Amino acid sequence: MTSSGQPPAPTRILLVDDHALFRHGLRELLSMEPDLTVAGEASTGAEAVAFAAAHRPDVMLLDVGIPGDHAATTIARTLATAPATRIVILSMFDEPTVVRELLGAGARAYLLKSVTRDDLVATLRSVRTDAGRIMLSISRESFEQVSDAGARILSDREVEIVSLVAQAYSNSQIARRLDITEGTVKRHLRNVFTKLGAVSRIDAVNKAIAMNLVSPEKPAVPRPRG
């Protein structure tokens, strides 16, 4: 309930898939959930980006194989104009390289089309309210490869610094905690931004969480006092 005693507005979802019959099935499925509503449909990346810019849906449910722009490009263009829209990938492809690329581009969830109805609905609800969590429904093998690849991207020191950034440490606090200079912290963060394709500290943390480098729930080290 909201502060006015009214139920919250339904989560508005944009369906993006080039198969009209599949979109129809999703619309029918979601119509049974009172807190979810289909705000629109698109069959290409360009249509999806235009709709998101004009209507700012809460969630975009995006198929990897849509015609036109690559899915990663569609994600980037969407977030440039509708940054609050959460991107959920719904795909037939259980490929670690695809998962890594799209999570790195800004997707908040990656689900296979074999996902259960309950898991799909739970994900659509979760991504709107929990911006710090990445949702995955892929094979164990793919998950392990995604995690292993992430571990090889950053050095141990870079992972340590991102972990501290995730706990809201400033550069000066990180420098004191690790007994290094603030300039060294900045250099490591520049490397992290480059390696992860991040544009901000929050973006770097989100991408590190997506690659299983940083836990959003269990801090790596204690915060300094004072």
Coordinates of C-alpha atoms in Angstrom, one line a residue:
M1 CA 0.0 0.0 0.0
T2 CA 1.1 3.6 -0.6
S3 CA 1.2 6.3 2.0
S4 CA -2.3 7.4 0.8
G5 CA -3.6 3.9 1.5
Q6 CA -4.0 3.1 -2.2
P7 CA -2.4 0.0 -3.7
P8 CA 0.8 0.7 -5.7
A9 CA 0.4 1.2 -9.5
P10 CA 0.9 -1.9 -11.5
T11 CA 4.3 -2.6 -13.0
R12 CA 4.1 -1.5 -16.6
I13 CA 5.8 -4.0 -19.0
L14 CA 6.9 -3.6 -22.6
L15 CA 7.0 -7.0 -24.5
V16 CA 9.7 -7.1 -27.2
D17 CA 9.7 -10.2 -29.4
D18 CA 9.3 -10.7 -33.2
H19 CA 6.8 -13.5 -32.8
A20 CA 3.3 -12.1 -32.4
L21 CA 1.9 -15.4 -31.1
F22 CA 4.5 -15.5 -28.4
R23 CA 3.8 -11.9 -27.3
H24 CA 0.1 -12.8 -27.2
G25 CA 0.8 -15.7 -24.9
L26 CA 2.9 -13.5 -22.6
R27 CA 0.1 -10.9 -22.6
E28 CA -2.5 -13.5 -21.6
L29 CA -0.2 -14.9 -18.9
L30 CA 0.6 -11.5 -17.4
S31 CA -3.1 -10.4 -17.5
M32 CA -3.8 -12.8 -14.7
E33 CA -1.5 -10.8 -12.4
P34 CA -3.3 -7.7 -10.9
D35 CA 0.0 -6.0 -10.2
L36 CA 1.4 -6.4 -13.7
T37 CA 0.2 -4.8 -16.9
V38 CA 1.4 -4.9 -20.5
A39 CA 2.0 -1.3 -21.5
G40 CA 2.9 -2.1 -25.1
E41 CA 4.5 -4.4 -27.6
A42 CA 7.4 -4.2 -30.1
S43 CA 8.8 -6.5 -32.7
T44 CA 12.2 -4.8 -33.4
G45 CA 14.8 -3.1 -31.3
A46 CA 14.1 0.3 -32.9
E47 CA 10.4 0.0 -32.0
A48 CA 11.3 -1.0 -28.4
V49 CA 13.7 2.0 -28.0
A50 CA 11.1 4.4 -29.4
F51 CA 8.4 3.1 -27.1
A52 CA 10.6 3.2 -24.1
A53 CA 11.6 6.8 -24.8
A54 CA 8.0 7.9 -25.2
H55 CA 6.3 5.9 -22.4
R56 CA 9.0 4.9 -19.9
P57 CA 7.8 1.4 -19.0
D58 CA 8.9 0.0 -15.7
V59 CA 10.2 -3.2 -17.3
M60 CA 11.2 -4.2 -20.8
L61 CA 11.0 -8.0 -21.5
L62 CA 13.4 -8.4 -24.4
D63 CA 14.1 -11.3 -26.7
V64 CA 17.7 -11.7 -27.7
G65 CA 17.0 -12.6 -31.4
I66 CA 14.8 -9.6 -32.4
P67 CA 15.4 -8.1 -35.9
G68 CA 17.4 -4.9 -36.2
D69 CA 20.0 -3.8 -33.7
H70 CA 21.8 -6.3 -31.5
A71 CA 20.2 -6.8 -28.1
A72 CA 23.1 -5.1 -26.4
T73 CA 22.6 -2.0 -28.6
T74 CA 18.9 -2.0 -27.8
I75 CA 19.7 -2.1 -24.1
A76 CA 22.2 0.7 -24.3
R77 CA 19.9 2.9 -26.4
T78 CA 16.9 2.2 -24.1
L79 CA 18.8 3.1 -20.9
A80 CA 20.1 6.3 -22.5
T81 CA 16.6 7.6 -22.8
A82 CA 14.7 5.7 -20.1
P83 CA 17.3 4.9 -17.4
A84 CA 14.7 3.8 -14.9
T85 CA 13.4 1.0 -17.2
R86 CA 14.6 -2.4 -16.0
I87 CA 15.6 -4.8 -18.8
V88 CA 14.8 -8.5 -18.5
I89 CA 16.2 -10.8 -21.1
L90 CA 14.0 -13.7 -22.2
S91 CA 16.0 -16.0 -24.5
M92 CA 16.4 -19.4 -26.0
F93 CA 20.2 -19.0 -25.9
D94 CA 22.0 -20.6 -22.9
E95 CA 25.3 -19.1 -23.9
P96 CA 27.7 -17.6 -21.3
T97 CA 29.2 -15.1 -23.7
V98 CA 25.7 -13.8 -24.5
V99 CA 24.7 -13.7 -20.8
R100 CA 27.9 -11.7 -19.9
E101 CA 27.5 -9.3 -22.8
L102 CA 23.9 -8.4 -22.0
L103 CA 24.3 -8.2 -18.2
G104 CA 27.3 -5.9 -18.9
A105 CA 25.2 -3.8 -21.2
G106 CA 22.8 -3.2 -18.3
A107 CA 20.2 -6.0 -18.3
R108 CA 18.9 -6.7 -14.8
A109 CA 17.9 -10.3 -15.5
Y110 CA 18.5 -13.1 -17.9
L111 CA 15.9 -15.9 -18.2
L112 CA 15.7 -18.8 -20.6
K113 CA 12.3 -19.2 -22.4
S114 CA 12.0 -22.5 -20.5
V115 CA 11.6 -20.6 -17.2
T116 CA 8.5 -21.4 -15.2
R117 CA 5.6 -19.0 -15.1
D118 CA 6.1 -18.4 -11.4
D119 CA 9.8 -17.5 -11.8
L120 CA 9.0 -15.2 -14.7
V121 CA 6.4 -13.3 -12.7
A122 CA 8.6 -13.2 -9.6
T123 CA 11.5 -11.7 -11.7
L124 CA 9.3 -9.0 -13.2
R125 CA 8.2 -8.0 -9.7
S126 CA 11.7 -8.1 -8.2
V127 CA 13.6 -6.1 -10.8
R128 CA 11.3 -3.1 -10.3
T129 CA 11.8 -3.0 -6.5
D130 CA 15.3 -4.4 -6.1
A131 CA 17.7 -2.4 -8.3
G132 CA 20.8 -4.0 -6.8
R133 CA 20.0 -7.6 -7.6
I134 CA 20.7 -9.5 -10.8
M135 CA 18.2 -12.3 -11.6
L136 CA 19.5 -15.4 -13.6
S137 CA 17.7 -18.5 -14.8
I138 CA 20.3 -20.3 -16.8
S139 CA 22.0 -23.7 -16.7
R140 CA 24.5 -24.4 -13.9
E141 CA 27.3 -24.8 -16.5
S142 CA 26.6 -21.3 -18.0
F143 CA 26.4 -19.8 -14.6
E144 CA 29.8 -21.2 -13.6
Q145 CA 31.3 -19.9 -16.8
V146 CA 29.9 -16.5 -16.3
S147 CA 31.3 -16.4 -12.8
D148 CA 34.7 -17.7 -13.8
A149 CA 35.0 -15.2 -16.6
G150 CA 34.2 -12.4 -14.2
A151 CA 36.9 -13.5 -11.8
R152 CA 39.5 -13.3 -14.6
I153 CA 38.6 -9.8 -15.7
L154 CA 39.6 -7.9 -12.5
S155 CA 42.7 -8.3 -10.4
D156 CA 42.4 -9.2 -6.7
R157 CA 43.1 -5.6 -5.8
E158 CA 40.5 -4.3 -8.2
V159 CA 37.9 -6.7 -6.8
E160 CA 38.8 -5.5 -3.3
I161 CA 38.3 -1.9 -4.3
V162 CA 35.0 -2.5 -6.0
S163 CA 33.8 -4.4 -2.9
L164 CA 34.5 -1.3 -0.8
V165 CA 32.8 1.0 -3.3
A166 CA 29.8 -1.3 -3.0
Q167 CA 29.7 -0.5 0.7
A168 CA 29.7 3.3 -0.1
Y169 CA 33.4 3.9 0.8
S170 CA 34.9 7.1 -0.6
N171 CA 38.2 7.0 -2.3
S172 CA 39.9 8.5 0.7
Q173 CA 38.3 5.8 3.0
I174 CA 39.4 3.1 0.6
A175 CA 43.0 4.4 0.6
R176 CA 43.1 4.4 4.4
R177 CA 41.6 1.0 4.6
L178 CA 44.0 -0.6 2.2
D179 CA 47.0 1.6 3.1
I180 CA 47.5 2.9 -0.4
T181 CA 47.4 6.4 -1.9
E182 CA 44.2 8.0 -3.1
G183 CA 45.8 8.3 -6.5
T184 CA 46.3 4.6 -6.6
V185 CA 42.7 4.0 -5.7
K186 CA 41.6 6.3 -8.6
R187 CA 44.0 4.4 -11.0
H188 CA 42.5 1.1 -10.0
L189 CA 39.0 2.4 -10.4
R190 CA 39.8 3.8 -13.9
N191 CA 41.0 0.3 -14.8
V192 CA 37.8 -1.2 -13.4
F193 CA 35.6 1.2 -15.4
T194 CA 37.5 0.3 -18.6
K195 CA 37.4 -3.5 -18.0
L196 CA 33.7 -3.5 -17.1
G197 CA 32.6 -0.8 -19.5
A198 CA 31.2 1.1 -16.6
V199 CA 30.3 4.8 -16.7
S200 CA 30.0 5.5 -12.9
R201 CA 30.8 3.9 -9.5
I202 CA 27.2 2.6 -9.2
D203 CA 27.4 1.1 -12.7
A204 CA 30.7 -0.6 -11.9
V205 CA 29.3 -2.1 -8.7
N206 CA 26.1 -3.3 -10.5
K207 CA 28.2 -5.0 -13.2
A208 CA 30.6 -6.5 -10.7
I209 CA 27.5 -8.0 -8.9
A210 CA 26.2 -9.3 -12.2
M211 CA 29.5 -11.1 -12.8
N212 CA 29.5 -12.5 -9.3
L213 CA 32.6 -10.6 -8.3
V214 CA 30.9 -8.7 -5.4
S215 CA 28.1 -9.9 -3.1
P216 CA 25.3 -7.4 -2.7
E217 CA 24.3 -8.9 0.6
K218 CA 27.6 -9.9 2.4
P219 CA 30.2 -7.1 2.8
A220 CA 33.8 -8.2 1.9
V221 CA 35.4 -6.2 4.7
P222 CA 34.3 -4.1 7.7
R223 CA 33.7 -0.4 7.3
P224 CA 36.3 1.9 9.0
R225 CA 35.4 3.7 12.1
G226 CA 35.2 7.4 12.2

